[in-house]
Amino acid sequence: SSSSSKALSTPPSSSLSNSFATTLLRAMSTIKPWSSPMVESHGDYRAEAYLEDHIGGKLYEKQHSLPRLPVPSISETISRFVPTALPLAKSEEEKDTIIKACEDFESQAAELQQRLLERKEANSDSSWLQLWWNTLGYLQVRDPLVVNVSYFFQFSDDGSLPQVPPSSKSLGVLRAASLLYSAAGFRQLVASGDLPHEAIGRKEPKTPLCSAAYKYMFNACRVPRKGEDTYKIYDPALNTHVVVAVNGKFYSFDFVEKGSGEVLPLEVLEDRLQQCVEMSKSGPSLPMLGYLTSDDRDICADARASLLRAGGSKMEEALKVLESGALMICLDENENPTSKKHASEVFWTGGLSSGHNRWFDKSIQIICTKNGKAGMNGEHSMMDGMPVVNFCDYVTKTPYADVLAHSNSKAS
């Protein structure tokens, strides 16, 4: 599905800039190093739950007191099913058949219902559904990620970008640098645990929602394996680089300070992104490896194994850099979409001309076209939509002009 996150297009104001500065200051809490530089998940949130206790903070403070996912009674399920099914019946005979089947179902499903209740009790520290959801619903699915699993968001235009881009950089580079600058603040909030946990309800106290998925947002990547994929998450305290895709080639550079996590000046990010663009124009012609992440998952696993056999330790290190990057920036300098349809094709699949400039296993890819359009593509397996909506809202709420003003104020 696609969604538009509104980017402000108003001129920079002191109130907005001050708000942005306050938010970034709150994001400067220290990230605690993990006991292991990398954790490989097999789809069970319980296996990585110790990281929530280690990180702590507002984000994970309710993890041990979350409401349990119930197992609905059969009668409750039937009472909800029948009113929705009967209007679809094409005859009275078909209606009678549905009613009779539902009457018989409670006794037919009694053993399965008991097994579900036993599973719920056996998973007293988690949801009885989560492992099935992550493995059967995602990691074991062999269909290509593109279209079948991956999702995208198309961001609203940033009206504060220069009307005429500088001669040395495209609007896409400027937009990417601005979004990356904001992404650094959200990453710091997540990795330090300072991001407030989500809650629902109109009355206090509101019901807290699980924060487990946030661990798989940054410095994370799905890894193709035969039969069932895995998910690698890397210590954000050790990995301060972003991965950049341009013309099907991949580069990396640090975008935050090691230790403090403070984002580098916007001008530095722009220059480093532009350097990636320039480097992509020269050098040897390379195979378009990004396409390998768009195939059947067992074929992807074979391709990854072939790369490691052919490239040895250098290829292993290159894949580690790609997988451990905070996120990926895809600079589509060959794309100038003017319609929502064209832009959605670029952000969802890469369209007919930019599919090679992706790594669809990466948890978050921010995509920027030459004319300043932007969106993101997400890998779905360990992280559902709400955390990513929060991320997209955060990085798009502050326009380029205000990011520039904030960056310049820090430098002065």
GROMACS .gro file of C-alpha atoms in nm, residues 37-278:
model
  242
   37PRO     CA    1   2.815  -0.686   1.778
   38MET     CA    2   2.549  -0.871   1.579
   39VAL     CA    3   2.243  -1.081   1.658
   40GLU     CA    4   2.086  -1.310   1.399
   41SER     CA    5   1.714  -1.357   1.453
   42HIS     CA    6   1.515  -1.662   1.348
   43GLY     CA    7   1.179  -1.492   1.388
   44ASP     CA    8   1.114  -1.537   1.762
   45TYR     CA    9   1.089  -1.199   1.935
   46ARG     CA   10   1.161  -1.371   2.270
   47ALA     CA   11   1.516  -1.457   2.161
   48GLU     CA   12   1.610  -1.088   2.129
   49ALA     CA   13   1.394  -0.958   2.417
   50TYR     CA   14   1.703  -0.925   2.638
   51LEU     CA   15   1.807  -0.631   2.420
   52GLU     CA   16   1.496  -0.444   2.532
   53ASP     CA   17   1.599  -0.480   2.895
   54HIS     CA   18   1.953  -0.373   2.805
   55ILE     CA   19   1.845  -0.065   2.608
   56GLY     CA   20   1.568   0.029   2.850
   57GLY     CA   21   1.414   0.376   2.844
   58LYS     CA   22   1.063   0.492   2.764
   59LEU     CA   23   1.044   0.278   2.451
   60TYR     CA   24   1.065  -0.053   2.637
   61GLU     CA   25   0.938   0.037   2.986
   62LYS     CA   26   0.601  -0.139   2.935
   63GLN     CA   27   0.728  -0.455   2.766
   64HIS     CA   28   0.683  -0.673   3.075
   65SER     CA   29   0.329  -0.550   3.147
   66LEU     CA   30   0.168  -0.565   2.803
   67PRO     CA   31  -0.182  -0.712   2.771
   68ARG     CA   32  -0.177  -1.071   2.643
   69LEU     CA   33  -0.311  -1.155   2.298
   70PRO     CA   34  -0.627  -1.357   2.369
   71VAL     CA   35  -0.747  -1.674   2.199
   72PRO     CA   36  -1.109  -1.598   2.103
   73SER     CA   37  -1.365  -1.862   2.195
   74ILE     CA   38  -1.514  -2.056   1.906
   75SER     CA   39  -1.862  -1.919   1.979
   76GLU     CA   40  -1.725  -1.564   1.972
   77THR     CA   41  -1.556  -1.629   1.640
   78ILE     CA   42  -1.873  -1.778   1.491
   79SER     CA   43  -2.085  -1.488   1.616
   80ARG     CA   44  -1.860  -1.247   1.430
   81PHE     CA   45  -1.829  -1.461   1.118
   82VAL     CA   46  -2.194  -1.540   1.047
   83PRO     CA   47  -2.324  -1.180   1.004
   84THR     CA   48  -2.047  -1.108   0.754
   85ALA     CA   49  -2.085  -1.435   0.562
   86LEU     CA   50  -2.461  -1.459   0.520
   87PRO     CA   51  -2.498  -1.146   0.299
   88LEU     CA   52  -2.262  -1.312   0.051
   89ALA     CA   53  -2.480  -1.621   0.013
   90LYS     CA   54  -2.645  -1.640  -0.328
   91SER     CA   55  -2.944  -1.852  -0.219
   92GLU     CA   56  -3.143  -1.961   0.085
   93GLU     CA   57  -2.989  -2.305   0.046
   94GLU     CA   58  -2.641  -2.158   0.067
   95LYS     CA   59  -2.739  -1.960   0.379
   96ASP     CA   60  -2.868  -2.276   0.544
   97THR     CA   61  -2.546  -2.456   0.457
   98ILE     CA   62  -2.336  -2.181   0.618
   99ILE     CA   63  -2.547  -2.185   0.936
  100LYS     CA   64  -2.530  -2.567   0.962
  101ALA     CA   65  -2.153  -2.567   0.908
  102CYS     CA   66  -2.106  -2.309   1.181
  103GLU     CA   67  -2.325  -2.508   1.422
  104ASP     CA   68  -2.107  -2.816   1.366
  105PHE     CA   69  -1.777  -2.629   1.378
  106GLU     CA   70  -1.754  -2.585   1.756
  107SER     CA   71  -1.733  -2.960   1.820
  108GLN     CA   72  -1.515  -3.018   1.513
  109ALA     CA   73  -1.261  -2.754   1.624
  110ALA     CA   74  -1.260  -2.836   1.996
  111GLU     CA   75  -0.922  -3.012   1.989
  112LEU     CA   76  -0.755  -2.735   1.786
  113GLN     CA   77  -0.904  -2.474   2.020
  114GLN     CA   78  -0.756  -2.656   2.321
  115ARG     CA   79  -0.416  -2.668   2.155
  116LEU     CA   80  -0.430  -2.293   2.093
  117LEU     CA   81  -0.516  -2.232   2.459
  118GLU     CA   82  -0.226  -2.452   2.566
  119ARG     CA   83   0.006  -2.264   2.331
  120LYS     CA   84  -0.106  -1.936   2.484
  121GLU     CA   85  -0.021  -2.062   2.833
  122ALA     CA   86   0.315  -2.197   2.714
  123ASN     CA   87   0.398  -1.851   2.574
  124SER     CA   88   0.333  -1.662   2.895
  125ASP     CA   89   0.611  -1.413   2.817
  126SER     CA   90   0.501  -1.335   2.462
  127SER     CA   91   0.222  -1.366   2.206
  128TRP     CA   92   0.112  -1.714   2.103
  129LEU     CA   93   0.092  -1.587   1.744
  130GLN     CA   94   0.418  -1.393   1.695
  131LEU     CA   95   0.650  -1.682   1.598
  132TRP     CA   96   0.400  -1.820   1.347
  133TRP     CA   97   0.342  -1.469   1.213
  134ASN     CA   98   0.712  -1.396   1.162
  135THR     CA   99   0.810  -1.735   1.021
  136LEU     CA  100   0.509  -1.880   0.839
  137GLY     CA  101   0.392  -1.536   0.728
  138TYR     CA  102   0.727  -1.394   0.623
  139LEU     CA  103   1.063  -1.566   0.675
  140GLN     CA  104   0.953  -1.900   0.529
  141VAL     CA  105   0.767  -1.748   0.233
  142ARG     CA  106   0.970  -1.814  -0.081
  143ASP     CA  107   0.799  -1.559  -0.307
  144PRO     CA  108   1.006  -1.254  -0.409
  145LEU     CA  109   0.994  -0.968  -0.159
  146VAL     CA  110   0.908  -0.712  -0.425
  147VAL     CA  111   0.529  -0.669  -0.460
  148ASN     CA  112   0.456  -0.974  -0.239
  149VAL     CA  113   0.612  -0.852   0.087
  150SER     CA  114   0.778  -0.511   0.056
  151TYR     CA  115   0.572  -0.195   0.102
  152PHE     CA  116   0.635   0.170   0.023
  153PHE     CA  117   0.543   0.523   0.124
  154GLN     CA  118   0.544   0.821  -0.109
  155PHE     CA  119   0.632   1.144   0.072
  156SER     CA  120   0.472   1.478  -0.006
  157ASP     CA  121   0.690   1.726  -0.192
  158ASP     CA  122   0.918   1.952   0.012
  159GLY     CA  123   0.828   2.304  -0.100
  160SER     CA  124   1.125   2.455   0.081
  161LEU     CA  125   1.381   2.300  -0.155
  162PRO     CA  126   1.555   2.556  -0.378
  163GLN     CA  127   1.347   2.647  -0.682
  164VAL     CA  128   1.663   2.612  -0.889
  165PRO     CA  129   1.904   2.344  -0.763
  166PRO     CA  130   2.273   2.430  -0.733
  167SER     CA  131   2.475   2.342  -1.039
  168SER     CA  132   2.679   2.083  -0.851
  169LYS     CA  133   2.396   1.887  -0.683
  170SER     CA  134   2.049   1.765  -0.778
  171LEU     CA  135   1.736   1.828  -0.575
  172GLY     CA  136   1.742   1.457  -0.501
  173VAL     CA  137   2.077   1.485  -0.325
  174LEU     CA  138   1.954   1.782  -0.119
  175ARG     CA  139   1.632   1.599  -0.026
  176ALA     CA  140   1.822   1.283   0.065
  177ALA     CA  141   2.064   1.474   0.289
  178SER     CA  142   1.776   1.646   0.468
  179LEU     CA  143   1.588   1.319   0.527
  180LEU     CA  144   1.908   1.149   0.643
  181TYR     CA  145   1.975   1.433   0.887
  182SER     CA  146   1.629   1.386   1.039
  183ALA     CA  147   1.658   1.006   1.032
  184ALA     CA  148   1.967   1.034   1.252
  185GLY     CA  149   1.755   1.191   1.526
  186PHE     CA  150   1.491   0.919   1.513
  187ARG     CA  151   1.755   0.646   1.509
  188GLN     CA  152   1.914   0.796   1.819
  189LEU     CA  153   1.577   0.801   1.997
  190VAL     CA  154   1.516   0.435   1.911
  191ALA     CA  155   1.866   0.304   1.980
  192SER     CA  156   1.886   0.484   2.316
  193GLY     CA  157   1.530   0.386   2.418
  194ASP     CA  158   1.429   0.751   2.459
  195LEU     CA  159   1.144   0.729   2.208
  196PRO     CA  160   0.815   0.717   2.404
  197HIS     CA  161   0.629   0.389   2.362
  198GLU     CA  162   0.307   0.394   2.164
  199ALA     CA  163  -0.030   0.367   2.338
  200ILE     CA  164  -0.393   0.358   2.228
  201GLY     CA  165  -0.719   0.466   2.388
  202ARG     CA  166  -0.903   0.789   2.458
  203LYS     CA  167  -0.896   0.763   2.835
  204GLU     CA  168  -0.604   0.743   3.075
  205PRO     CA  169  -0.432   0.519   3.141
  206LYS     CA  170  -0.398   0.430   2.774
  207THR     CA  171  -0.313   0.076   2.664
  208PRO     CA  172   0.057   0.041   2.574
  209LEU     CA  173   0.157  -0.124   2.248
  210CYS     CA  174   0.448  -0.362   2.204
  211SER     CA  175   0.778  -0.199   2.102
  212ALA     CA  176   0.961  -0.518   2.000
  213ALA     CA  177   0.963  -0.434   1.629
  214TYR     CA  178   1.173  -0.119   1.678
  215LYS     CA  179   1.484  -0.334   1.731
  216TYR     CA  180   1.467  -0.440   1.367
  217MET     CA  181   1.433  -0.091   1.218
  218PHE     CA  182   1.792   0.036   1.197
  219ASN     CA  183   2.123  -0.137   1.128
  220ALA     CA  184   1.918  -0.436   1.015
  221CYS     CA  185   1.881  -0.657   0.711
  222ARG     CA  186   1.699  -0.972   0.607
  223VAL     CA  187   1.933  -1.251   0.495
  224PRO     CA  188   1.822  -1.511   0.237
  225ARG     CA  189   1.855  -1.872   0.353
  226LYS     CA  190   1.731  -2.196   0.199
  227GLY     CA  191   1.387  -2.278   0.336
  228GLU     CA  192   1.369  -1.995   0.589
  229ASP     CA  193   1.541  -1.657   0.595
  230THR     CA  194   1.697  -1.494   0.900
  231TYR     CA  195   1.726  -1.132   1.011
  232LYS     CA  196   2.051  -0.973   1.123
  233ILE     CA  197   2.052  -0.674   1.357
  234TYR     CA  198   2.376  -0.494   1.437
  235ASP     CA  199   2.486  -0.290   1.738
  236PRO     CA  200   2.403   0.074   1.650
  237ALA     CA  201   2.679   0.197   1.883
  238LEU     CA  202   2.938   0.030   1.657
  239ASN     CA  203   2.780   0.099   1.319
  240THR     CA  204   2.742   0.468   1.241
  241HIS     CA  205   2.739   0.445   0.861
  242VAL     CA  206   2.470   0.476   0.599
  243VAL     CA  207   2.471   0.277   0.275
  244VAL     CA  208   2.412   0.468  -0.050
  245ALA     CA  209   2.299   0.313  -0.378
  246VAL     CA  210   2.369   0.504  -0.700
  247ASN     CA  211   2.355   0.357  -1.051
  248GLY     CA  212   2.344   0.007  -0.905
  249LYS     CA  213   2.666   0.059  -0.706
  250PHE     CA  214   2.685   0.070  -0.328
  251TYR     CA  215   2.886   0.303  -0.106
  252SER     CA  216   2.900   0.382   0.265
  253PHE     CA  217   3.002   0.671   0.488
  254ASP     CA  218   2.955   0.776   0.850
  255PHE     CA  219   2.663   1.017   0.895
  256VAL     CA  220   2.677   1.054   1.274
  257GLU     CA  221   2.966   1.102   1.515
  258LYS     CA  222   3.099   0.786   1.671
  259GLY     CA  223   3.037   0.786   2.044
  260SER     CA  224   2.794   1.076   2.072
  261GLY     CA  225   2.569   0.980   1.779
  262GLU     CA  226   2.538   1.347   1.683
  263VAL     CA  227   2.445   1.392   1.319
  264LEU     CA  228   2.705   1.550   1.091
  265PRO     CA  229   2.631   1.894   0.938
  266LEU     CA  230   2.384   1.896   0.650
  267GLU     CA  231   2.648   2.038   0.415
  268VAL     CA  232   2.877   1.743   0.494
  269LEU     CA  233   2.598   1.495   0.420
  270GLU     CA  234   2.521   1.670   0.091
  271ASP     CA  235   2.886   1.663  -0.013
  272ARG     CA  236   2.928   1.297   0.077
  273LEU     CA  237   2.614   1.197  -0.110
  274GLN     CA  238   2.730   1.395  -0.413
  275GLN     CA  239   3.068   1.221  -0.393
  276CYS     CA  240   2.884   0.888  -0.420
  277VAL     CA  241   2.708   1.018  -0.731
  278GLU     CA  242   3.038   1.123  -0.890
   0.00000   0.00000   0.00000
